[in-house]
Each structure stands twice: as C-alpha cells, then as structure tokens.
XYZ file of C-alpha atoms in Angstrom:
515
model
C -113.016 10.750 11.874
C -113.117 11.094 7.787
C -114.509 12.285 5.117
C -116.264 9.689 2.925
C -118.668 9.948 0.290
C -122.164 9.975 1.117
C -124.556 6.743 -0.122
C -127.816 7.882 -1.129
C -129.357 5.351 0.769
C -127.713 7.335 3.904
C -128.878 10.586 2.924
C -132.690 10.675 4.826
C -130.789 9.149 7.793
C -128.346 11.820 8.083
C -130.908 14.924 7.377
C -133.491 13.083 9.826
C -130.436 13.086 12.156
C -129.219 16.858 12.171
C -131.037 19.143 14.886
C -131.655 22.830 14.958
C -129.929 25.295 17.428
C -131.497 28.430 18.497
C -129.690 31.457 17.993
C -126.990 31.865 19.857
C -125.276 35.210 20.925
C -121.672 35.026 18.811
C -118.365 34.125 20.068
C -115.531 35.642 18.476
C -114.370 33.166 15.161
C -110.731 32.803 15.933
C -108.353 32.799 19.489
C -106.730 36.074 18.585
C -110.082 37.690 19.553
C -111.344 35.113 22.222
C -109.998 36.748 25.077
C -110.345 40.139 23.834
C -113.821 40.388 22.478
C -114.403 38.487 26.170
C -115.385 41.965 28.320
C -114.004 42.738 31.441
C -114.652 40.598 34.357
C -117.708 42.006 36.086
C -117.041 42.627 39.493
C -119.618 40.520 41.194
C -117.136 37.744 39.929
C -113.772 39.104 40.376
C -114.296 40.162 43.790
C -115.494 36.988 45.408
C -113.986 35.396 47.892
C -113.096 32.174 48.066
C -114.147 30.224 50.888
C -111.535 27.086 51.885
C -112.885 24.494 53.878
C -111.159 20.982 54.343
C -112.076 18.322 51.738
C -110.759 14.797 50.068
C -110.242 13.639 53.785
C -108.217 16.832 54.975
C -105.439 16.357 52.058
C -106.835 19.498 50.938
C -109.123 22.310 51.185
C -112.138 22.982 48.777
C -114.165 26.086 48.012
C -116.863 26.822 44.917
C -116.148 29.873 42.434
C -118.956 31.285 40.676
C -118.419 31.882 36.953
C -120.887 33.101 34.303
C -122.453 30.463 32.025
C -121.239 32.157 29.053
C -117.946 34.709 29.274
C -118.848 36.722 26.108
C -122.031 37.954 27.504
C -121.750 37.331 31.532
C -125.135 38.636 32.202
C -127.286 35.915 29.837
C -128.051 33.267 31.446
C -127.966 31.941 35.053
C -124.601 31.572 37.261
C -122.581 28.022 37.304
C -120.395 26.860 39.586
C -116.343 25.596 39.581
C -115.477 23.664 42.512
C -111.985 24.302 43.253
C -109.091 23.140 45.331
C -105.223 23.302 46.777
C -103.012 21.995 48.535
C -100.689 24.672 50.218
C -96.955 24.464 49.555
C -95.196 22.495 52.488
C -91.703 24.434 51.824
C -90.067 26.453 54.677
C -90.057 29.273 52.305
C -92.478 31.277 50.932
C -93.930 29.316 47.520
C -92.300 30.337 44.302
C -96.061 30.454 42.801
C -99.389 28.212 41.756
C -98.923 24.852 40.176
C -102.336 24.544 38.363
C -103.319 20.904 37.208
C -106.775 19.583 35.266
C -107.877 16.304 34.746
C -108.229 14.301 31.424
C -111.221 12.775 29.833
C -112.730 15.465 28.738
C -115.178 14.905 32.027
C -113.042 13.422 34.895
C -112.737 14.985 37.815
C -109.653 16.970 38.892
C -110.948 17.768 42.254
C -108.107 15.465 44.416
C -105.416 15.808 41.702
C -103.527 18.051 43.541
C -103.274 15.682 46.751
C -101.799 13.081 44.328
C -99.298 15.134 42.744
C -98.220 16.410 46.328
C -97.670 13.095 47.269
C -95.931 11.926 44.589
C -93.163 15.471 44.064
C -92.468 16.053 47.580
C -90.224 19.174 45.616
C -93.344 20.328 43.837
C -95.309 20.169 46.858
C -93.006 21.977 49.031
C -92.065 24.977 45.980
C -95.903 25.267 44.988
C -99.495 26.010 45.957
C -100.501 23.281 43.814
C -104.526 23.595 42.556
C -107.249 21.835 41.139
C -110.985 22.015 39.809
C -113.335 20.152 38.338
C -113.885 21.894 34.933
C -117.520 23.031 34.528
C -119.893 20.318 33.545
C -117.841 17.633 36.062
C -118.291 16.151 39.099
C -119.071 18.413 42.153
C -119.288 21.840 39.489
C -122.535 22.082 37.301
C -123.064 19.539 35.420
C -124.309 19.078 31.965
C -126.627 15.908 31.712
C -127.321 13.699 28.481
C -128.629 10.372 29.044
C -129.126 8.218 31.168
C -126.816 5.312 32.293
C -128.973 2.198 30.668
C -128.739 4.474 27.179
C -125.180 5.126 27.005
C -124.597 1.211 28.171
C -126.559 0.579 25.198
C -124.590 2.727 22.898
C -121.199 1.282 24.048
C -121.509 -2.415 25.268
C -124.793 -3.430 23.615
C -123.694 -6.168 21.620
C -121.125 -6.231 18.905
C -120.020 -2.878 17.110
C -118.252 -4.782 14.442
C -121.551 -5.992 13.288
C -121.974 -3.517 9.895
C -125.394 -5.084 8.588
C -127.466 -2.253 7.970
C -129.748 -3.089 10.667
C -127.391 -2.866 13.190
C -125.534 0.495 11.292
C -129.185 2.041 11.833
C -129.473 1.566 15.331
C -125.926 3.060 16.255
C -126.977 5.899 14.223
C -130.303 6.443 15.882
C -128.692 5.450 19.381
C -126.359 8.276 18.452
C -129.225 10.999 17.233
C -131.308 9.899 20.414
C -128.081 10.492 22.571
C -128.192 14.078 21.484
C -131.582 14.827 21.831
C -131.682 13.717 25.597
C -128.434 16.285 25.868
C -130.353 19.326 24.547
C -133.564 17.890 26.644
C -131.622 17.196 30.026
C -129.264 20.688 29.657
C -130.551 23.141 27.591
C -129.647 26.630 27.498
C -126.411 25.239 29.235
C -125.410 23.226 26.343
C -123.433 25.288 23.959
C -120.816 26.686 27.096
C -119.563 23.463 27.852
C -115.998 24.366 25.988
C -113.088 24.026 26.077
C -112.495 27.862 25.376
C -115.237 28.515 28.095
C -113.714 26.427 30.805
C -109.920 28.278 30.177
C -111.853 31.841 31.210
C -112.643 30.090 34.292
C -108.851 28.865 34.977
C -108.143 32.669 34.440
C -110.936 33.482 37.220
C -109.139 31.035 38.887
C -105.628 32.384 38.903
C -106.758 35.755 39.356
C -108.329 35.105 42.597
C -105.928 33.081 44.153
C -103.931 36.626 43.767
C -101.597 35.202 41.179
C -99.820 37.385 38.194
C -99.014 33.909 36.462
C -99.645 29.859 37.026
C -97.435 27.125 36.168
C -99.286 23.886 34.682
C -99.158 20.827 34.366
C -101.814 18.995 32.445
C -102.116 14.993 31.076
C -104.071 13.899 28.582
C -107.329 15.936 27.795
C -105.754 18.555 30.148
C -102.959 18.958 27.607
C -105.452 20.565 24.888
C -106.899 22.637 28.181
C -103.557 23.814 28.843
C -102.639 24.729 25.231
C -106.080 26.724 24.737
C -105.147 28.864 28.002
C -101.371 29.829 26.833
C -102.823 30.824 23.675
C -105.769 32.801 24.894
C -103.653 33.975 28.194
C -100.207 33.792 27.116
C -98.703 36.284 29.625
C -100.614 34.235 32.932
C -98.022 31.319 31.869
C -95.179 30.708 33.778
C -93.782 27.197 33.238
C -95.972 24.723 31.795
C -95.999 20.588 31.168
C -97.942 19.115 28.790
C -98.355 15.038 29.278
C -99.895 12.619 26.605
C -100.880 15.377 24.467
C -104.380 15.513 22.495
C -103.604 16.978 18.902
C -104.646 20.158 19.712
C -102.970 21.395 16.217
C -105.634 19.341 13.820
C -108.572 19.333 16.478
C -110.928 16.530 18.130
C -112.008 14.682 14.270
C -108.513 14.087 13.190
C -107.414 12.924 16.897
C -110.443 10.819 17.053
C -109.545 9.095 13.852
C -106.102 8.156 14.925
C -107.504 6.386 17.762
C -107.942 3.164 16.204
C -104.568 3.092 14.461
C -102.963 3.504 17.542
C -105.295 1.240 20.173
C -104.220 -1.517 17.304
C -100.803 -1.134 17.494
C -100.767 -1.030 21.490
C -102.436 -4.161 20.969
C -100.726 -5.896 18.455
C -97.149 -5.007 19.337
C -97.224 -4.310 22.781
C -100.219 -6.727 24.954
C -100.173 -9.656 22.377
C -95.984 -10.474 22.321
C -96.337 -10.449 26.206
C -99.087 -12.451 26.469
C -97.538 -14.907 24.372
C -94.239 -14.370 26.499
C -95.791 -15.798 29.253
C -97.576 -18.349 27.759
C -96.127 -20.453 30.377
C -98.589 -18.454 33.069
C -101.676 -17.422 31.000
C -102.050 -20.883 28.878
C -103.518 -18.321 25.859
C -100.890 -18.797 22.732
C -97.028 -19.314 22.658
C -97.113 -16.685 19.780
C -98.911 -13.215 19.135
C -100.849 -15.108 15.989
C -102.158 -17.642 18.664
C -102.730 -15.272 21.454
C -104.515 -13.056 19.330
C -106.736 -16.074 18.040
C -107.451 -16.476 21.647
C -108.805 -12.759 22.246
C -111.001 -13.608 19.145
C -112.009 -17.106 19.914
C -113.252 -15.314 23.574
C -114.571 -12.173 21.593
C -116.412 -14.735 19.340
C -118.138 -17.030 21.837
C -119.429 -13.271 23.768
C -121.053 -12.336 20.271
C -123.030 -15.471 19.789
C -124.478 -15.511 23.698
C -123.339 -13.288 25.952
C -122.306 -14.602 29.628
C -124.065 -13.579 32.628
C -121.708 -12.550 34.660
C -123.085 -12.045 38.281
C -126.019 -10.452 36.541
C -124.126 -8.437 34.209
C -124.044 -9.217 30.182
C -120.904 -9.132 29.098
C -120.817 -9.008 25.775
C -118.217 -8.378 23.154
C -118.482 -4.434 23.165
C -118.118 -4.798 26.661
C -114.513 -7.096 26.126
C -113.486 -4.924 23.504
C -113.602 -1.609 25.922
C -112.052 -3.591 28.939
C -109.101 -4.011 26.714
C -109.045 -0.740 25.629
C -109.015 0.604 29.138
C -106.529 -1.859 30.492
C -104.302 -1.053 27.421
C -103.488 2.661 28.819
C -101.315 0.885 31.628
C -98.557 -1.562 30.584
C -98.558 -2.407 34.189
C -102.399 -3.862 33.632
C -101.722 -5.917 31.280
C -102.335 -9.243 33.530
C -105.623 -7.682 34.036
C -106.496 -8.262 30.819
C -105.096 -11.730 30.508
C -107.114 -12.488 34.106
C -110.309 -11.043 32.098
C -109.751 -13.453 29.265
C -109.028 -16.275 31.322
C -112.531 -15.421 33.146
C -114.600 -15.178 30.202
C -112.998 -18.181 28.624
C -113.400 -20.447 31.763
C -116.233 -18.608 34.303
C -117.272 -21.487 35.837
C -113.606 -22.198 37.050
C -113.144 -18.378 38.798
C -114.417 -17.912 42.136
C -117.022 -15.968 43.341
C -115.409 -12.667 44.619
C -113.189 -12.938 41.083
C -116.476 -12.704 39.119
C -118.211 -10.471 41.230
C -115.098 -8.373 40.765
C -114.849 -8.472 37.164
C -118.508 -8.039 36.535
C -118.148 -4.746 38.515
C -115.278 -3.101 36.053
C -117.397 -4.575 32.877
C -120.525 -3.050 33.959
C -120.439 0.644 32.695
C -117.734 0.796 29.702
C -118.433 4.740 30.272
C -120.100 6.931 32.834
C -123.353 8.761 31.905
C -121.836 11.286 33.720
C -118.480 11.697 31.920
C -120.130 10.718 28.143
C -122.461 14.022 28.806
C -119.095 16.139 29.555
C -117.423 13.803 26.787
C -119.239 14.470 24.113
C -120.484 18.230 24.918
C -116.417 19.320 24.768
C -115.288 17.143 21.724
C -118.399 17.493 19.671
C -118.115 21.557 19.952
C -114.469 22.498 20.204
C -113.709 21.742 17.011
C -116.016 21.427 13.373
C -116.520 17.768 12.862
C -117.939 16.782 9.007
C -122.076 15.949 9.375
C -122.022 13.369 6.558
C -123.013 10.172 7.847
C -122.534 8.530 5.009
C -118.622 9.271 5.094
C -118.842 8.167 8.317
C -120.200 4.781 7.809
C -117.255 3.874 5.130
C -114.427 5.158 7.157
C -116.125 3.116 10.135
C -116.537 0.207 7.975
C -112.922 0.204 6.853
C -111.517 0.809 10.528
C -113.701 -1.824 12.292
C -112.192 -4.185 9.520
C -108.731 -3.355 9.874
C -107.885 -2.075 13.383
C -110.769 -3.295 14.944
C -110.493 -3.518 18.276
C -111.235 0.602 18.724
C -112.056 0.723 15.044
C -115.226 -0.938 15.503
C -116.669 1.887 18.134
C -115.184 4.755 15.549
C -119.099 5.275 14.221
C -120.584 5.558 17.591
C -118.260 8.368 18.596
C -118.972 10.457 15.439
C -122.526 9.900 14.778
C -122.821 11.427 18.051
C -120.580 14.743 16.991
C -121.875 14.322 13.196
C -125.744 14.565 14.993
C -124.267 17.461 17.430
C -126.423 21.341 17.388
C -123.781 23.579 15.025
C -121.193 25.128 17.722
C -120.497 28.665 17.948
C -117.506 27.826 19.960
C -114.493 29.959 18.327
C -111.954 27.683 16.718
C -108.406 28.234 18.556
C -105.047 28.222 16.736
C -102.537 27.198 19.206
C -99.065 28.402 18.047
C -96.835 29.660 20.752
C -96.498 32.796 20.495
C -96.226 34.987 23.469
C -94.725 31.564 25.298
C -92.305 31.077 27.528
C -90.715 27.697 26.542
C -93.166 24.538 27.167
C -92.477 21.255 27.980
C -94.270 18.441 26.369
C -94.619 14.445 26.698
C -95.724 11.688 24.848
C -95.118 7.623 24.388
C -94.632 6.054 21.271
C -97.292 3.665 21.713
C -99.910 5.502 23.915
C -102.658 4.016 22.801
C -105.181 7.238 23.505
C -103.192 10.387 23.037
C -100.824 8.644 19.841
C -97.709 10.028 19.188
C -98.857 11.197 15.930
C -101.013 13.845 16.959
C -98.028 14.935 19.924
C -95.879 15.043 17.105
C -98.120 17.733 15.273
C -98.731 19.722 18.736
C -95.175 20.111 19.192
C -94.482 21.544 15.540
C -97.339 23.669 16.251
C -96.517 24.707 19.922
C -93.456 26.712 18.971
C -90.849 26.603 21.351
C -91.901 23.839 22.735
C -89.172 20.936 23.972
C -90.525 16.983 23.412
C -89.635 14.273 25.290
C -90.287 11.151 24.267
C -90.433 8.295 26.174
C -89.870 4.466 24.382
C -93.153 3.260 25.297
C -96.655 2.658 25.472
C -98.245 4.053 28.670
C -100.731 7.113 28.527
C -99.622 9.767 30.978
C -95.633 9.555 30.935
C -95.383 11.462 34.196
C -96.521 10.087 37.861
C -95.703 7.069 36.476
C -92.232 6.032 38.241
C -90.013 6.883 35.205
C -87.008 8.373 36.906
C -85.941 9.722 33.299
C -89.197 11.404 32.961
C -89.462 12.421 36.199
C -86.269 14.369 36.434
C -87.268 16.034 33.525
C -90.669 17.105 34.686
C -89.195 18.193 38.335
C -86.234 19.593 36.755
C -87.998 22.068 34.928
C -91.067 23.217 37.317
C -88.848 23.062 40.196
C -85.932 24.229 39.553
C -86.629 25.880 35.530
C -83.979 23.591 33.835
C -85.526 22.846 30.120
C -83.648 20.703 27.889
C -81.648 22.341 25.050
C -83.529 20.236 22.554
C -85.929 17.451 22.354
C -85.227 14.594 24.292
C -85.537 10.720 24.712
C -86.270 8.483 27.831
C -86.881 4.619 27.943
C -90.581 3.668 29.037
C -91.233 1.212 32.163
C -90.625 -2.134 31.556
C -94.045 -4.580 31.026
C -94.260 -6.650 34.557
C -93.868 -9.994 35.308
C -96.632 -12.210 36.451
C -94.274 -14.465 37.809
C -93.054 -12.129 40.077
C -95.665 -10.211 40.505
C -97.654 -12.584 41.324
C-alpha cells in the first residue's frame, strides 16, 4: 500500500502501535548470499528418510520431513515439521523427473494438489513424480498461530470498512495492533521463520531427498512468488518451471497489495456487472451495469444499517463485500454472486437449505488459520512503510474510489505497518542462472493483476508470457485448451514458445443453460 503523509493527530497511534523484536541472529541482506551464507545441511536432516504412507483417500502417499526452524543457524531453536506428498508417475517408463507444485494464499494447503493435477494432465501424471507440501506454518506442518477465529471475523466482516469516521479508523487500527500482538503471544520464537525465503530451503530439503539433481514446478498464485524465490536462490535445481497468476514478485508484497483494489474494481465493473445486467432477464437486478451496480449498493446499503441474521450468522456489509471478492476469482461463479444478492435482497423468499447454505460460505470471510500464515509471509518478505498516517489517506482515497477491495486496503496494512521489523533478506529475482520459464496471467485477474505479472516477467529474464483474454485467477486447470497446450507442451514434452504469447479466456456461463 502507499506512502502518504503522516497527520499529527495519527502520530501517538502509530508509535503506540509499533512493537519491539528481540534480537534476532542475521540473515544475509540480499539473495545472492541467501543460499550461500545458509551452511551446509547438517546431516541429521539430509539423511532422513522419508517415510510414505497412504493419505488423501489413497490418491497419494504422505510422509513428514523435519527441517530446522531457522536455516541460517539450524541448531537455534527447536525442529518443525513439512508434511509432504506424491503421487508416483503412472507412465510405462521410467519418470523423466519431479513435478513440484505449492499452493497459493500465502497459507493454503498444498497437501492434495498433486492428486488434482494428476487427474487433470493424465501426460503430466504419467511423465512425472508429481509432489506436494504444505509450506511450514500450514495445515498438517507446524503451524504459526495469531488469533483467534471471533478476532479475525471481527477484523474482516465486522461491520462496514468503508466507514472512515475516526472512530471507526481507530478501531481497525487497534484491531490491527491487537492482531499482532496475539501472533507474537500465540508463536513466539517461531515467528520471524515463517518466510518465504525460509520455506524455499525446505523445497530444496525436499528435492534433495526425494534423490533429485533438479525439479520442475509449477506454481499458481502465491506459489508463483515461492517458485521465483527458489530459481533465484537455487537456480541450478530448476528444470522446467510454470508460473500461474503471478504475485509481483519484482516490486514485493506493498506494491502488489496496493494494486489489489484497482484490479478487484475493474473485475467488477467490467467483467460481473455487464453480465449481470446481460441477464437481467434471469436475475431481475438492472438491465444495465449503472442499475445493476445500484443494486449491489442498494443490498450493500440495507446490510450497513441492520445487518440480517442469517441462520444465526450476521451478515453484514464487510461480509457481502468479501463474498464478492471471492466469487470474483471464478468467472464461472458469477451466478453465485447474483444468487447471494438475490438472498440478501429477498431472505424471506429463499428456502431453508439455500440460507443455511449461504450463511455457511458468509461465516468466516478468512480462516484464523490461513490469516496467521497470511500475514506472517506478506508482512516479512518484503519492507512495508510503518506510517499509519500514509496509510489512512491512501485507504481513504481507495475505499472512495475502488471500493469494493479498497475499503479493506487499511486493515491489511495496519496489520504489516504494526508487524516486529523482519530480518528476512530481501530477494532480487532476475533470472539469471535460468533455464527459460514459463509464465501466466489474465488481464482481469482480479488477485494476482496483470500489472504486477507484467513487471515479473520484465524482471524474470528469459521468461515467455502468455496471456490469456480474461479475468479468472489461475489460468491453468481451468479447461482452457489454449492454455493448456501450452502448459503440457512445455513440461511434457519441453516445447516453449518463441515469444510471448496470447490465448482467449473461458467464456462467462449462462444461467439459462446452466441452470
């Protein structure tokens, strides 16, 4: 997010909110000297043995890898754990290598991925070993732990970000500070190691016991900055990587952040609204964009005044604003989110099981789980500006003018703003050392915006970019034959396209005959 000028009448409120850090051991300042100033692995890691056992239902087998907490000084500290996972290649032949895959977020899981993918490539499944984890601080690994559930609820779907009364700008900043005080309360010493550049010595640990010289990738989303960390600090482990609805990795988490709301808006505006109003005929919410959009408003409006009850959960209008966001990464959603308004407009007309239904997605805009992974990887990756102040006006101005993820833009980075300093080293990802990568990214992807893909791929040197006419968020697995040729094409069979390249998104549905 940006740099503003600081009010005065912000400055207690943003010294009250900054909290000491120990002294921590250093990490080397730049990724030219991240993996080297790392020391070698110490055997008691690099000789374990992983134990496979069948897991997700027999689709795959399982084991846990021990890593040290911090890879710069392996003996501080206790021992976490990776869970990992594979699918074995299906091919008559002997594998041509490891697929490695991670999942998004930062803090989803990417235990089951590689059942999915396997499914979905039949060709991938049968050339590659194709492996998974869940990065450290996830799911069935150690986790890191910030608050609890009713607390992050609070910070996300309490009542009506927009609201920029200084009342209600207080409490997201003290819902913010109190956020990061549970995280140093609930985890600790374990705190600062929950990186990005930590979690990419683990992937190495990885590869190098599964008996592998190099891994091929492929990595959407979050995953994408994951990948792009590991061919920079392990450039010669890379065989042939894909990188899907790319994080800007070149500018870091604050300047990604801050597109967010540009791009949410546009997804929004020039995607959802023209085919709501499309099929007016269906959804009965505005012949025109104008009118539909007065419709999201009108239902937006009536949630701030007196939130509904919905089978015993409040929705409110933080908690209608992140539904849309979430339905917006999926073209193919998008009568979800014309079902939701209908709902919320009319209750008393859906039936039981509908509103039971509904209530259920609305609950918990985010996991506690995934905020305390969340937050812990963007808020130290990358520096992010501590002046609250600035953060208040650039809020201000995006809540006003792309407000539908511009209104939530303060609660993200009074969190990071709040965060203990990092001693994470700052990575420069530039290519070099690379074998050729290939990249993806929509137009209108509402999370990873083609802005920020557009500044990875200048900085990825040697990188090829497709780019796909469209607005979904995670280009491949997503029935695009275009794409998918591509993506096949090159970890299957190592055919990269001479230059960057173009594909047509999916189509938006129709309710008509979808329904």
């Amino acid at each position: 997010m940006h740099l503003f000028r600081k009010p005065a009448r912000w400055a207690t409120a943003a010294a009250c909110g900054l909290l000491a850090l120990a002294a921590l051991p250093a990490a080397p300042a730049n990724a030219a000297a991240a993996a080297a100033a790392a020391p070698p692995v110490p055997a008691r890691y690099a000789q374990q043995r992983l134990d496979w056992q069948p897991c997700q239902s027999g689709s795959l087998e399982c084991a846990r890898m021990t890593v040290p907490r911090d890879w710069y000084h392996p003996g501080a500290g206790p021992d976490l754990t990776v869970a990992v996972s594979r699918h074995r290649a299906t091919g008559p032949a002997a594998p041509r290598g490891v697929l490695m895959m991670a999942a998004g977020g930062p803090g989803a899981s990417g235990l089951g991925r590689p059942a999915g993918l396997a499914s979905y490539a039949p060709e991938l499944a049968a050339a590659y070993d194709i492996v998974g984890f869940d990065q450290r601080g996830v799911g069935a690994s150690t986790n890191v732990v910030c608050s609890g559930q009713d607390a992050v609820d609070a910070m996300f779907a309490g009542g009506d970000l927009r609201d920029r009364s200084p009342r209600a700008v207080a409490a997201t900043l003290e819902r913010a500070r109190n956020f990061v005080a549970d995280c140093r309360r609930a985890s600790g010493g374990l705190l600062p190691f929950i990186t990005t550049d930590q979690a990419v010595h683990d992937m190495d640990l990885y590869r190098a016991l599964l008996g592998a010289r190099q891994v091929s990738y492929y990595g959407p989303s979050y995953a994408s900055f994951l990948g792009a960390y590991y061919a920079t600090e392990f450039p010669r482990r890379v065989d042939r990587m894909v990188l899907d609805s790319n994080v800007d990795f070149a500018d870091g988490w604050e300047s990604f952040m801050t597109g967010q709301p540009l791009s949410f808006q546009r997804r929004f505006e020039e995607d959802f609204l023209p085919w709501l109003a499309e099929n007016d005929s269906v959804y009965h919410l505005g012949a025109t964009p104008a009118e539909a959009k007065a419709s999201y408003e009108r239902v937006r409006a009536a949630l701030r005044e007196r939130p509904l009850d919905l089978e015993g959960t409040p929705v409110t209008a933080d908690r209608l604003d992140a539904a849309a966001t979430s339905i917006l990464y999926d073209g193919d959603r998008f009568p979800d989110l014309a079902a939701v308004l209908g709902v919320l407009e009319h209750p008393e007309a859906a039936p039981p099981a509908t509103r039971q239904a509904l209530a259920a997605k609305l609950k918990h805009p985010m996991a506690a789980a995934f905020a305390a992974d969340f937050f812990a990887v963007v808020c130290q990756d990358t520096p992010w500006s501590r002046d609250l102040g600035g953060w208040v006006a650039r809020s201000a101005a995006d809540s006003a003018d792309r407000p539908l993820a511009g209104a939530r833009e303060l609660a993200y980075a009074a969190v990071c703003a709040q965060w203990p300093r990092s001693g994470a080293p700052r990575v420069e990802v530039t290519g070099r050392g690379l074998p050729p990568v290939l990249m993806l990214n929509s137009t209108h992807d509402p999370a990873t915006h083609y802005e920020g893909a557009l500044r990875a791929h200048r900085a990825l040197a040697g990188s090829r970019l497709v780019t796909v006419r469209g607005g979904d968020h995670g280009a491949y697995q997503a029935g695009n034959a275009c794409v998918d040729g591509y993506v096949v094409g090159f970890l299957a069979g190592g055919r990269l396209p001479a230059a960057d390249a173009e594909c047509e998104g999916n189509p938006l549905p129709d309710p008509v005959r979808r329904g």
